[in-house]
Coordinates of C-alpha atoms in Angstrom, one line a residue:
X13 CA 92.6 104.7 92.2
X14 CA 93.6 104.9 88.6
X15 CA 93.0 101.7 86.6
X16 CA 94.6 101.2 83.2
X17 CA 95.2 98.2 81.0
X18 CA 97.4 97.5 78.1
X19 CA 98.0 94.7 75.7
X20 CA 99.8 91.9 77.5
X21 CA 101.0 90.2 74.2
X22 CA 103.3 93.2 73.5
X23 CA 104.8 93.8 76.9
X24 CA 105.9 92.0 80.1
X25 CA 103.9 92.9 83.2
X26 CA 105.3 96.2 84.4
X27 CA 108.3 95.7 86.8
X28 CA 107.3 92.2 87.8
X29 CA 110.1 90.1 86.2
X30 CA 113.0 91.6 88.1
X31 CA 115.3 88.8 86.9
X32 CA 114.8 90.0 83.4
X33 CA 116.3 93.4 84.4
X34 CA 119.6 91.8 85.3
X35 CA 119.6 89.1 82.7
X36 CA 120.2 91.9 80.1
X37 CA 123.7 92.2 81.4
X38 CA 124.7 89.0 79.7
X39 CA 124.5 90.9 76.4
X40 CA 127.8 92.6 75.3
X41 CA 126.2 96.0 74.9
X42 CA 124.6 96.0 78.3
X43 CA 127.8 95.3 80.2
X44 CA 128.8 98.9 80.0
X45 CA 125.3 100.3 79.5
X46 CA 124.3 99.5 83.1
X47 CA 126.7 102.0 84.5
X48 CA 124.9 104.8 82.8
X49 CA 121.5 103.7 84.2
X50 CA 120.3 105.5 87.4
X51 CA 118.6 102.7 89.3
X52 CA 118.0 105.0 92.2
X53 CA 115.7 107.1 89.9
X54 CA 113.2 104.3 89.4
X55 CA 109.9 104.6 91.2
X56 CA 110.3 101.4 93.2
X57 CA 113.9 102.2 94.3
X58 CA 114.8 102.1 98.0
X59 CA 116.0 105.7 97.6
X60 CA 112.4 106.9 97.2
X61 CA 110.5 108.3 100.2
X62 CA 107.1 106.6 100.1
X63 CA 105.8 108.5 103.3
X64 CA 105.5 111.8 101.5
X65 CA 102.5 113.8 102.5
X66 CA 99.9 115.2 100.0
X67 CA 96.7 117.0 100.7
X68 CA 93.8 114.6 100.2
X69 CA 91.7 117.1 98.2
X70 CA 94.6 117.8 95.8
X71 CA 95.3 114.0 95.5
X72 CA 91.7 113.1 94.7
X73 CA 91.2 115.9 92.2
X74 CA 94.5 115.2 90.4
X75 CA 93.8 111.5 90.2
X76 CA 90.3 112.0 88.9
X77 CA 91.6 114.2 86.0
X78 CA 94.3 111.6 85.2
X79 CA 91.6 108.8 85.5
X80 CA 89.7 110.3 82.6
X81 CA 93.0 110.6 80.6
X82 CA 93.9 107.0 81.3
X83 CA 90.4 105.7 80.5
X84 CA 90.2 107.3 77.1
X85 CA 90.0 104.3 74.7
X86 CA 91.5 106.3 71.9
X87 CA 94.7 108.3 71.7
X88 CA 94.1 111.4 73.7
X89 CA 94.7 114.8 72.0
X90 CA 97.0 115.8 74.8
X91 CA 99.9 113.4 74.8
X92 CA 101.9 115.5 77.3
X93 CA 100.6 116.4 80.7
X94 CA 102.5 118.9 82.8
X95 CA 101.6 118.9 86.5
X96 CA 103.2 121.8 88.3
X97 CA 103.0 123.3 91.8
X98 CA 105.1 124.9 94.5
X99 CA 107.5 123.0 96.8
X100 CA 106.2 120.4 99.2
X101 CA 102.7 120.4 97.7
X102 CA 102.9 116.6 97.0
X103 CA 104.1 116.3 93.4
X104 CA 106.4 113.4 94.0
X105 CA 103.8 111.6 96.1
X106 CA 101.3 111.8 93.3
X107 CA 104.0 110.7 90.8
X108 CA 104.9 107.7 92.9
X109 CA 101.2 106.7 93.0
X110 CA 100.7 107.1 89.2
X111 CA 104.0 105.2 88.5
X112 CA 102.5 102.0 89.8
X113 CA 99.8 101.8 87.1
X114 CA 100.0 99.2 84.3
X115 CA 100.2 101.6 81.4
X116 CA 103.3 103.2 82.9
X117 CA 106.3 101.5 81.3
X118 CA 109.2 103.8 82.5
X119 CA 109.9 106.4 85.2
X120 CA 112.6 108.8 86.2
X121 CA 112.6 110.8 89.5
X122 CA 115.2 113.7 89.5
X123 CA 116.8 114.8 92.8
X124 CA 119.2 117.8 92.9
X125 CA 121.2 116.4 95.9
X126 CA 121.9 113.0 94.3
X127 CA 124.6 113.1 91.5
X128 CA 123.2 110.0 89.8
X129 CA 119.7 111.6 89.7
X130 CA 120.4 115.2 88.8
X131 CA 122.2 114.3 85.6
X132 CA 120.0 114.7 82.5
X133 CA 122.3 112.6 80.4
X134 CA 121.2 109.6 82.3
X135 CA 117.5 110.1 81.6
X136 CA 117.1 108.3 78.2
X137 CA 119.4 105.4 79.0
X138 CA 117.4 104.7 82.2
X139 CA 114.1 105.0 80.2
X140 CA 115.5 102.7 77.5
X141 CA 116.5 100.1 80.1
X142 CA 113.0 100.0 81.5
X143 CA 111.5 99.8 78.0
X144 CA 113.8 96.9 77.3
X145 CA 112.5 95.2 80.4
X146 CA 108.8 95.9 79.8
X147 CA 108.6 95.2 76.0
X148 CA 110.4 92.1 74.7
X149 CA 110.6 93.1 71.1
X150 CA 112.0 96.5 72.0
X151 CA 114.7 94.8 74.0
X152 CA 116.0 92.9 71.0
X153 CA 116.5 96.1 68.9
X154 CA 118.0 98.1 71.9
X155 CA 120.5 95.2 72.5
X156 CA 121.4 95.2 68.8
X157 CA 122.0 99.0 68.8
X158 CA 124.1 98.8 71.9
X159 CA 126.2 96.0 70.5
X160 CA 126.8 98.1 67.4
X161 CA 127.4 101.4 69.3
X162 CA 128.5 100.8 72.9
X163 CA 129.5 104.5 73.3
X164 CA 125.9 105.6 72.7
X165 CA 125.2 106.6 76.4
X166 CA 128.0 109.2 76.1
X167 CA 126.5 110.9 73.1
X168 CA 124.1 113.8 73.0
X169 CA 120.6 113.2 74.4
X170 CA 119.1 113.7 70.9
X171 CA 121.1 110.8 69.6
X172 CA 120.3 108.8 72.7
X173 CA 116.6 109.2 72.2
X174 CA 116.9 108.5 68.4
X175 CA 118.8 105.2 68.7
X176 CA 117.5 104.0 72.1
X177 CA 113.8 104.9 71.9
X178 CA 112.6 106.0 68.5
X179 CA 114.4 103.5 66.2
X180 CA 113.7 100.4 68.4
X181 CA 109.9 101.2 68.1
X182 CA 110.2 101.8 64.4
X183 CA 112.1 98.5 63.9
X184 CA 109.6 96.7 66.0
X185 CA 106.8 98.0 63.9
X186 CA 108.5 96.8 60.7
X187 CA 109.5 93.4 62.1
X188 CA 106.1 92.5 63.6
X189 CA 102.7 92.6 62.1
X190 CA 101.2 93.1 65.6
X191 CA 99.7 96.6 66.1
X192 CA 101.7 98.7 68.5
X193 CA 100.0 99.7 71.8
X194 CA 98.4 103.1 71.5
X195 CA 99.0 104.3 75.1
X196 CA 102.3 103.6 76.9
X197 CA 103.0 106.2 79.6
X198 CA 106.4 107.6 80.8
X199 CA 106.5 109.5 84.1
X200 CA 109.3 112.1 84.7
X201 CA 109.3 113.8 88.1
X202 CA 111.2 116.9 89.2
X203 CA 112.7 117.9 85.8
X204 CA 113.4 121.3 87.4
X205 CA 115.9 119.5 89.7
X206 CA 118.1 118.6 86.8
X207 CA 121.5 120.3 87.4
X208 CA 121.8 121.8 83.9
X209 CA 119.0 124.2 82.9
X210 CA 120.0 124.1 79.3
X211 CA 119.6 120.3 79.4
X212 CA 116.1 120.7 80.8
X213 CA 115.1 122.7 77.7
X214 CA 116.7 120.2 75.4
X215 CA 114.9 117.2 77.0
X216 CA 111.5 118.9 76.7
X217 CA 112.2 119.8 73.1
X218 CA 113.2 116.2 72.3
X219 CA 109.9 115.0 73.8
X220 CA 107.9 117.6 71.8
X221 CA 109.6 116.6 68.5
X222 CA 108.9 112.9 69.1
X223 CA 105.2 113.6 69.8
X224 CA 104.8 115.9 66.8
X225 CA 106.4 113.3 64.5
X226 CA 104.3 110.5 65.9
X227 CA 107.4 108.3 65.9
X228 CA 106.8 106.6 69.3
X229 CA 103.6 105.2 70.9
X230 CA 104.4 107.1 74.1
X231 CA 102.7 109.6 76.3
X232 CA 104.5 111.7 78.9
X233 CA 103.5 112.9 82.4
X234 CA 106.0 115.5 83.6
X235 CA 106.1 117.0 87.2
X236 CA 108.0 120.1 88.1
X237 CA 107.9 123.5 89.8
X238 CA 106.4 126.4 87.8
X239 CA 109.8 127.8 86.9
X240 CA 109.8 130.6 84.3
X241 CA 112.0 128.9 81.8
X242 CA 109.9 125.7 81.9
X243 CA 106.7 127.7 81.5
X244 CA 108.2 129.4 78.4
X245 CA 109.1 126.1 76.8
X246 CA 105.6 124.7 77.3
X247 CA 104.1 127.9 75.9
X248 CA 106.2 127.3 72.8
X249 CA 105.0 123.7 72.3
X250 CA 103.3 123.1 69.0
X251 CA 101.7 119.9 70.1
X252 CA 98.6 119.8 72.4
X253 CA 99.5 119.7 76.1
X254 CA 97.4 119.7 79.3
X255 CA 98.6 121.7 82.3
X256 CA 97.4 120.9 85.8
X257 CA 98.2 123.5 88.4
X258 CA 98.2 121.7 91.8
X259 CA 98.1 125.0 93.6
X260 CA 94.6 125.7 92.3
X261 CA 93.3 122.3 93.5
X262 CA 93.9 122.7 97.2
X263 CA 93.4 125.3 99.9
X264 CA 95.4 128.3 98.7
X265 CA 96.0 129.9 102.1
X266 CA 97.5 126.7 103.6
X267 CA 99.8 126.4 100.6
X268 CA 101.0 130.0 101.0
X269 CA 101.6 129.3 104.7
X270 CA 103.6 126.2 103.9
X271 CA 105.6 128.2 101.4
X272 CA 106.3 131.0 104.0
X273 CA 107.2 128.4 106.6
X274 CA 109.5 126.6 104.2
X275 CA 111.1 129.8 103.1
X276 CA 111.6 130.8 106.8
X277 CA 113.1 127.4 107.6
X278 CA 115.4 127.7 104.6
X279 CA 116.6 131.1 105.8
X280 CA 117.1 129.8 109.4
X281 CA 119.0 126.8 108.0
X282 CA 121.2 129.2 105.9
X283 CA 121.8 131.3 109.0
X284 CA 122.7 128.2 111.1
X285 CA 125.0 127.0 108.3
X286 CA 126.7 130.4 108.2
X287 CA 127.2 130.3 112.0
X288 CA 128.5 126.7 111.8
X289 CA 131.0 127.9 109.1
X290 CA 132.1 130.7 111.3
X291 CA 132.6 128.2 114.2
X292 CA 134.5 125.9 112.0
X293 CA 136.7 128.7 110.9
X294 CA 137.3 129.7 114.6
X295 CA 138.1 126.1 115.5
X296 CA 140.5 125.9 112.5
X297 CA 142.2 129.1 113.7
X298 CA 142.5 127.6 117.2
X299 CA 143.9 124.4 115.8
X300 CA 146.4 126.5 113.8
X301 CA 147.4 128.3 117.0
X302 CA 147.8 125.0 118.8
X303 CA 149.9 123.7 116.0
X304 CA 152.1 126.9 116.2
X305 CA 152.4 126.5 120.0
X306 CA 153.3 122.8 119.6
X307 CA 156.0 123.9 117.1
X308 CA 157.3 126.4 119.6
X309 CA 157.5 123.8 122.3
X310 CA 159.3 121.5 120.0
X311 CA 161.8 124.2 119.2
X312 CA 162.4 124.8 122.9
X313 CA 162.9 121.0 123.4
X314 CA 165.4 121.1 120.6
X315 CA 167.2 124.0 122.3
X316 CA 167.2 122.2 125.6
X317 CA 168.6 119.1 123.9
X318 CA 171.3 121.3 122.3
X319 CA 172.1 122.8 125.7
X320 CA 172.3 119.4 127.4
X321 CA 174.7 118.2 124.6
X322 CA 176.8 121.4 125.2
X323 CA 176.9 120.7 129.0
X324 CA 178.0 117.1 128.4
X325 CA 180.6 118.3 126.0
X326 CA 182.0 120.8 128.6
X327 CA 182.0 118.0 131.2
X328 CA 184.1 115.9 128.9
X329 CA 186.4 118.8 128.3
X330 CA 186.8 119.5 132.0
X331 CA 187.5 115.9 132.8
X332 CA 190.1 115.9 130.0
X333 CA 191.7 119.0 131.5
X334 CA 191.7 117.5 134.9
X335 CA 193.5 114.4 133.6
X336 CA 196.0 116.5 131.8
X337 CA 196.6 118.6 134.9
X338 CA 197.1 115.5 136.9
X339 CA 199.6 114.2 134.4
X340 CA 201.3 117.6 134.4
X341 CA 201.4 117.6 138.2
X342 CA 203.1 114.2 138.2
X343 CA 205.6 115.3 135.6
X344 CA 206.4 118.4 137.6
X345 CA 206.7 116.4 140.8
X346 CA 209.1 114.0 139.1
X347 CA 211.1 116.9 137.7
X348 CA 211.2 118.7 141.0
X349 CA 212.3 115.6 142.8
X350 CA 215.0 115.0 140.3
X351 CA 216.1 118.6 140.5
X352 CA 215.9 118.7 144.3
X353 CA 217.3 115.2 144.9
X354 CA 220.3 116.7 146.6
X355 CA 218.4 119.1 148.9
X356 CA 217.6 118.4 152.5
X357 CA 214.9 116.2 153.8
X358 CA 213.1 119.2 155.3
X359 CA 213.0 121.0 152.1
X360 CA 211.7 117.9 150.4
X361 CA 209.1 117.5 153.1
X362 CA 208.1 121.2 152.7
X363 CA 208.0 120.8 149.0
X364 CA 205.9 117.6 149.4
X365 CA 203.5 119.5 151.5
X366 CA 203.2 122.2 148.9
X367 CA 202.7 119.6 146.3
X368 CA 200.0 118.0 148.5
X369 CA 198.4 121.4 148.9
X370 CA 198.5 121.9 145.2
X371 CA 197.1 118.4 144.7
X372 CA 194.3 119.2 147.2
X373 CA 193.6 122.5 145.4
X374 CA 193.5 120.6 142.1
X375 CA 191.1 118.0 143.6
X376 CA 188.9 120.8 145.1
X377 CA 188.8 122.4 141.7
X378 CA 187.9 119.1 140.1
X379 CA 185.1 118.6 142.7
X380 CA 183.9 122.1 141.9
X381 CA 183.9 121.4 138.2
X382 CA 182.0 118.1 138.8
X383 CA 179.6 119.9 141.0
X384 CA 179.0 122.6 138.4
X385 CA 178.5 119.9 135.8
X386 CA 176.0 118.1 138.0
X387 CA 174.2 121.4 138.7
X388 CA 174.0 122.2 135.0
X389 CA 172.7 118.7 134.3
X390 CA 170.0 119.1 137.0
X391 CA 169.1 122.5 135.7
X392 CA 168.7 121.1 132.2
X393 CA 166.5 118.3 133.5
X394 CA 164.5 120.8 135.5
X395 CA 164.1 123.0 132.4
X396 CA 163.0 120.0 130.4
X397 CA 160.5 118.9 133.2
X398 CA 159.2 122.5 133.4
X399 CA 158.7 122.6 129.7
X400 CA 156.9 119.2 129.8
X401 CA 154.6 120.5 132.6
X402 CA 154.1 123.7 130.6
X403 CA 153.0 121.7 127.5
X404 CA 150.7 119.5 129.6
X405 CA 149.2 122.6 131.2
X406 CA 148.7 124.2 127.8
X407 CA 147.1 121.1 126.4
X408 CA 144.9 120.8 129.5
X409 CA 143.9 124.5 129.2
X410 CA 143.2 124.1 125.5
X411 CA 141.2 120.9 126.0
X412 CA 139.2 122.6 128.8
X413 CA 138.7 125.7 126.7
X414 CA 137.5 123.5 123.7
X415 CA 135.3 121.5 126.0
X416 CA 133.8 124.6 127.5
X417 CA 133.2 126.1 124.0
X418 CA 131.7 122.8 122.8
X419 CA 129.5 122.7 125.9
X420 CA 128.4 126.3 125.3
X421 CA 127.7 125.4 121.7
X422 CA 125.7 122.4 122.8
X423 CA 123.7 124.5 125.3
X424 CA 123.2 127.1 122.6
X425 CA 122.1 124.5 120.1
X426 CA 119.8 122.9 122.7
X427 CA 118.3 126.3 123.5
X428 CA 117.9 126.9 119.7
X429 CA 116.3 123.5 119.3
X430 CA 114.0 124.2 122.3
X431 CA 113.1 127.6 120.9
X432 CA 112.5 126.0 117.5
X433 CA 110.4 123.3 119.0
X434 CA 108.4 125.9 120.9
X435 CA 107.9 127.9 117.7
X436 CA 107.0 124.7 115.9
X437 CA 104.5 123.7 118.6
X438 CA 103.0 127.2 118.4
X439 CA 102.9 127.0 114.7
X440 CA 101.4 123.6 114.8
X441 CA 98.8 124.6 117.3
X442 CA 97.9 127.7 115.1
X443 CA 98.0 125.5 112.0
X444 CA 95.7 122.9 113.7
X445 CA 93.2 125.6 114.6
X446 CA 93.4 127.0 111.0
X447 CA 93.2 123.4 109.7
X448 CA 90.1 122.8 111.7
X449 CA 88.6 126.0 110.3
X450 CA 89.7 124.8 106.9
X451 CA 88.2 121.4 107.5
X452 CA 84.9 123.0 108.4
X453 CA 85.1 125.0 105.2
X454 CA 86.2 121.9 103.3
X455 CA 83.2 120.0 104.7
X456 CA 80.9 122.7 103.4
X457 CA 82.8 122.7 100.1
X458 CA 82.6 118.9 100.0
X459 CA 78.9 119.1 100.6
X460 CA 78.5 121.5 97.8
X461 CA 80.9 119.4 95.7
X462 CA 78.7 116.4 96.5
X463 CA 75.7 118.2 95.3
X464 CA 77.7 119.3 92.3
X465 CA 78.9 115.8 91.8
X466 CA 75.4 114.5 91.8
X467 CA 74.5 117.0 89.2
X468 CA 77.7 116.1 87.3
X469 CA 76.8 112.4 87.6
X470 CA 73.3 113.2 86.3
X471 CA 74.8 115.2 83.5
X472 CA 77.4 112.5 82.8
X473 CA 74.6 109.9 82.8
X474 CA 72.7 111.9 80.3
X475 CA 75.9 112.5 78.4
X476 CA 76.5 108.8 78.5
X477 CA 73.0 108.2 77.2
X478 CA 73.7 110.7 74.5
X479 CA 77.0 109.1 73.7
X480 CA 75.3 105.7 73.6
X481 CA 72.7 107.1 71.2
X482 CA 75.4 108.8 69.2
X483 CA 77.4 105.5 69.1
X484 CA 74.2 103.7 67.9
X485 CA 73.7 106.5 65.3
X486 CA 77.4 106.1 64.3
X487 CA 76.9 102.3 64.1
X488 CA 73.8 102.9 61.9
X489 CA 75.7 105.4 59.9
X490 CA 78.6 103.0 59.5
X491 CA 76.2 100.3 58.5
X492 CA 74.6 102.6 55.9
X493 CA 78.1 103.6 54.7
X494 CA 79.0 100.0 54.5
X495 CA 75.9 99.2 52.5
X496 CA 76.5 102.2 50.3
X497 CA 80.0 101.0 49.7
X498 CA 78.6 97.5 48.9
X499 CA 76.2 99.1 46.4
X500 CA 79.0 101.1 44.9
X501 CA 81.0 98.0 44.6
X502 CA 78.0 96.2 42.9
X503 CA 77.5 99.2 40.6
X504 CA 81.2 99.1 39.7
X505 CA 80.8 95.3 39.0
X506 CA 77.7 96.0 36.8
X507 CA 79.5 98.8 35.0
X508 CA 82.4 96.4 34.4
X509 CA 80.0 93.7 33.1
X510 CA 78.2 96.3 30.9
X511 CA 81.5 97.5 29.5
X512 CA 82.4 93.8 28.8
X513 CA 79.0 93.4 27.0
X514 CA 79.7 96.6 25.0
X515 CA 83.1 95.3 24.0
X516 CA 81.6 91.9 23.0
X517 CA 78.8 93.8 21.0
X518 CA 81.5 95.8 19.2
X519 CA 83.4 92.6 18.4
X520 CA 80.2 91.0 17.1
X521 CA 79.4 94.1 15.0
X522 CA 82.9 94.0 13.5
X523 CA 82.5 90.3 12.7
X524 CA 79.1 91.0 11.1
X525 CA 80.6 93.8 9.0
X526 CA 83.4 91.5 8.0
X527 CA 80.9 88.8 7.1
X528 CA 78.9 91.4 5.1
X529 CA 81.9 92.5 3.3
X530 CA 82.9 88.9 2.5
X531 CA 79.3 88.3 1.3
X532 CA 79.4 91.4 -0.9
X533 CA 82.8 90.4 -2.3
X534 CA 81.4 86.9 -3.0
X535 CA 78.4 88.3 -4.7
X536 CA 80.5 90.6 -6.8
X537 CA 82.8 87.8 -7.8
X538 CA 79.8 85.6 -8.6
X539 CA 78.4 88.4 -10.8
X540 CA 81.7 88.9 -12.5
X541 CA 82.0 85.2 -13.2
X542 CA 78.4 85.0 -14.6
X543 CA 79.1 88.1 -16.7
X544 CA 82.3 86.6 -18.1
X545 CA 80.5 83.5 -19.1
X546 CA 78.0 85.4 -21.2
X547 CA 80.2 88.2 -22.6
X548 CA 83.1 88.2 -25.0
X549 CA 86.5 88.6 -23.4
X550 CA 87.2 92.0 -24.8
X551 CA 84.2 93.6 -23.2
X552 CA 84.8 92.1 -19.7
X553 CA 85.1 94.7 -17.0
X554 CA 88.1 94.6 -14.7
X555 CA 87.9 92.7 -11.4
X556 CA 87.2 95.0 -8.4
X557 CA 90.0 95.5 -5.9
X558 CA 87.7 94.4 -3.2
X559 CA 87.7 90.8 -4.2
X560 CA 90.4 88.3 -5.4
X561 CA 90.2 84.6 -6.2
X562 CA 92.4 81.7 -6.9
X563 CA 91.4 78.6 -8.7
X564 CA 92.3 75.4 -7.0
X565 CA 90.6 72.5 -8.6
X566 CA 87.0 73.5 -8.9
X567 CA 86.8 75.8 -5.8
X568 CA 87.2 79.5 -5.5
X569 CA 89.0 81.0 -2.5
X570 CA 87.3 84.4 -1.8
X571 CA 89.1 86.7 0.5
X572 CA 88.1 90.4 1.1
X573 CA 90.6 93.1 0.6
X574 CA 90.1 96.6 2.1
X575 CA 91.4 99.7 0.8
X576 CA 92.9 102.2 3.2

């Protein structure tokens, strides 16, 4: 297990104060900032799968290499580590384990199927949020920046990194006298799952530029597949990086088999997806046909309703005609009676019988009309009932057909699943046999590795002894260098004192020369005075320019004068 420590006076314990994460929202800038943070991309999010499998050999070798990198007391030469490997080798599982270390201050786990985790524009806002939670001084500057520029999460990723990461660290360095930590680690997993390939390149270039300029006390561990465009970017890096190929740390044959199995499963899933699409299209076509049939039935129902209305209209017309005929008959009878009032009773009786016959004929015709109307109504009802039965039969047939097809699909899916399970069991049995063989080989390799580790431990012990001696020598050398610097300082002090003494000697010499010149002037003046006393005034020599005197009472004031 990797163990790492960092200065607790500069940062809050990593991801322990969860209330601090949400207390940031009370600041004005963080109200809108939270919507640009992908909380599902954090290492301790519920969206993470903590049951991921990773080969034990790959895990141990990878963590041992990172252990040395974490334990380096100085700033490592490689401040970017790229761990790459094929799919399902265990990159995310290793990243989740590393992310729980104390030196890790921020994480981001990409996922191509999650819209909030495949957007590269959310990377630096999410990292800045975690830095604000982990480092109190950084939080103050990030909050100030977001209050000044609340639209910053919508800007280019270069500006996001500049204002949310680089400038807060620079402001923290100016504002506090405390030395910044030398090793704060950021873990980025699955950068190849970022939806925009151009954004992948830009993110890596931003990280490289920050490391080259030594603007942030950060180190990066990046996990991805060995895609060609990512490999090209790392090859163009001017800063020192360390590449760890996970495929070279584990059993290569097993990895190849897993890749083949995964590719095969992906192809089968694609085929099943195509079949499902075809089935969905067929079901859609059937639904369209059913809708068309339903529309046809509705049209027939409308036609039947129109026919029924027509029959009712004809019935009303026939009843109206019958009433009119009855009224006409009565009128004719009255007219006939009026015209034949004077005829005989027999004629009237015969006429009455004829009228009765005509009345019976009219009644019979009315009955026929009513009977025809009733038959037409019954036929319309029969047609409607037949159409309803036809619709029910069609619906039943379609339902049975759909159920039968769904049942066939279920049986087919079950057979496919059984076949798949059988193949998986066969593959698992074969894989178990091969894994047993690999375990035997691994035991042999581990035995050899144990011997090699013993030799490595012996070499590391000797190397440690050599390092200890080298450290002692360095300490002695530093002590000698310190004493040499002290001696140099003493020599400089002595030289300064000697220079001061020389300066004082020069001043004394100048004073002595001045005194001598005064003495010579005084002697010359005295000689001149003595000469003047004993010689006539006409023969007195002129007074030298080097001396002058003024009589004041009985004293002479002698002051030297120097010619240029």
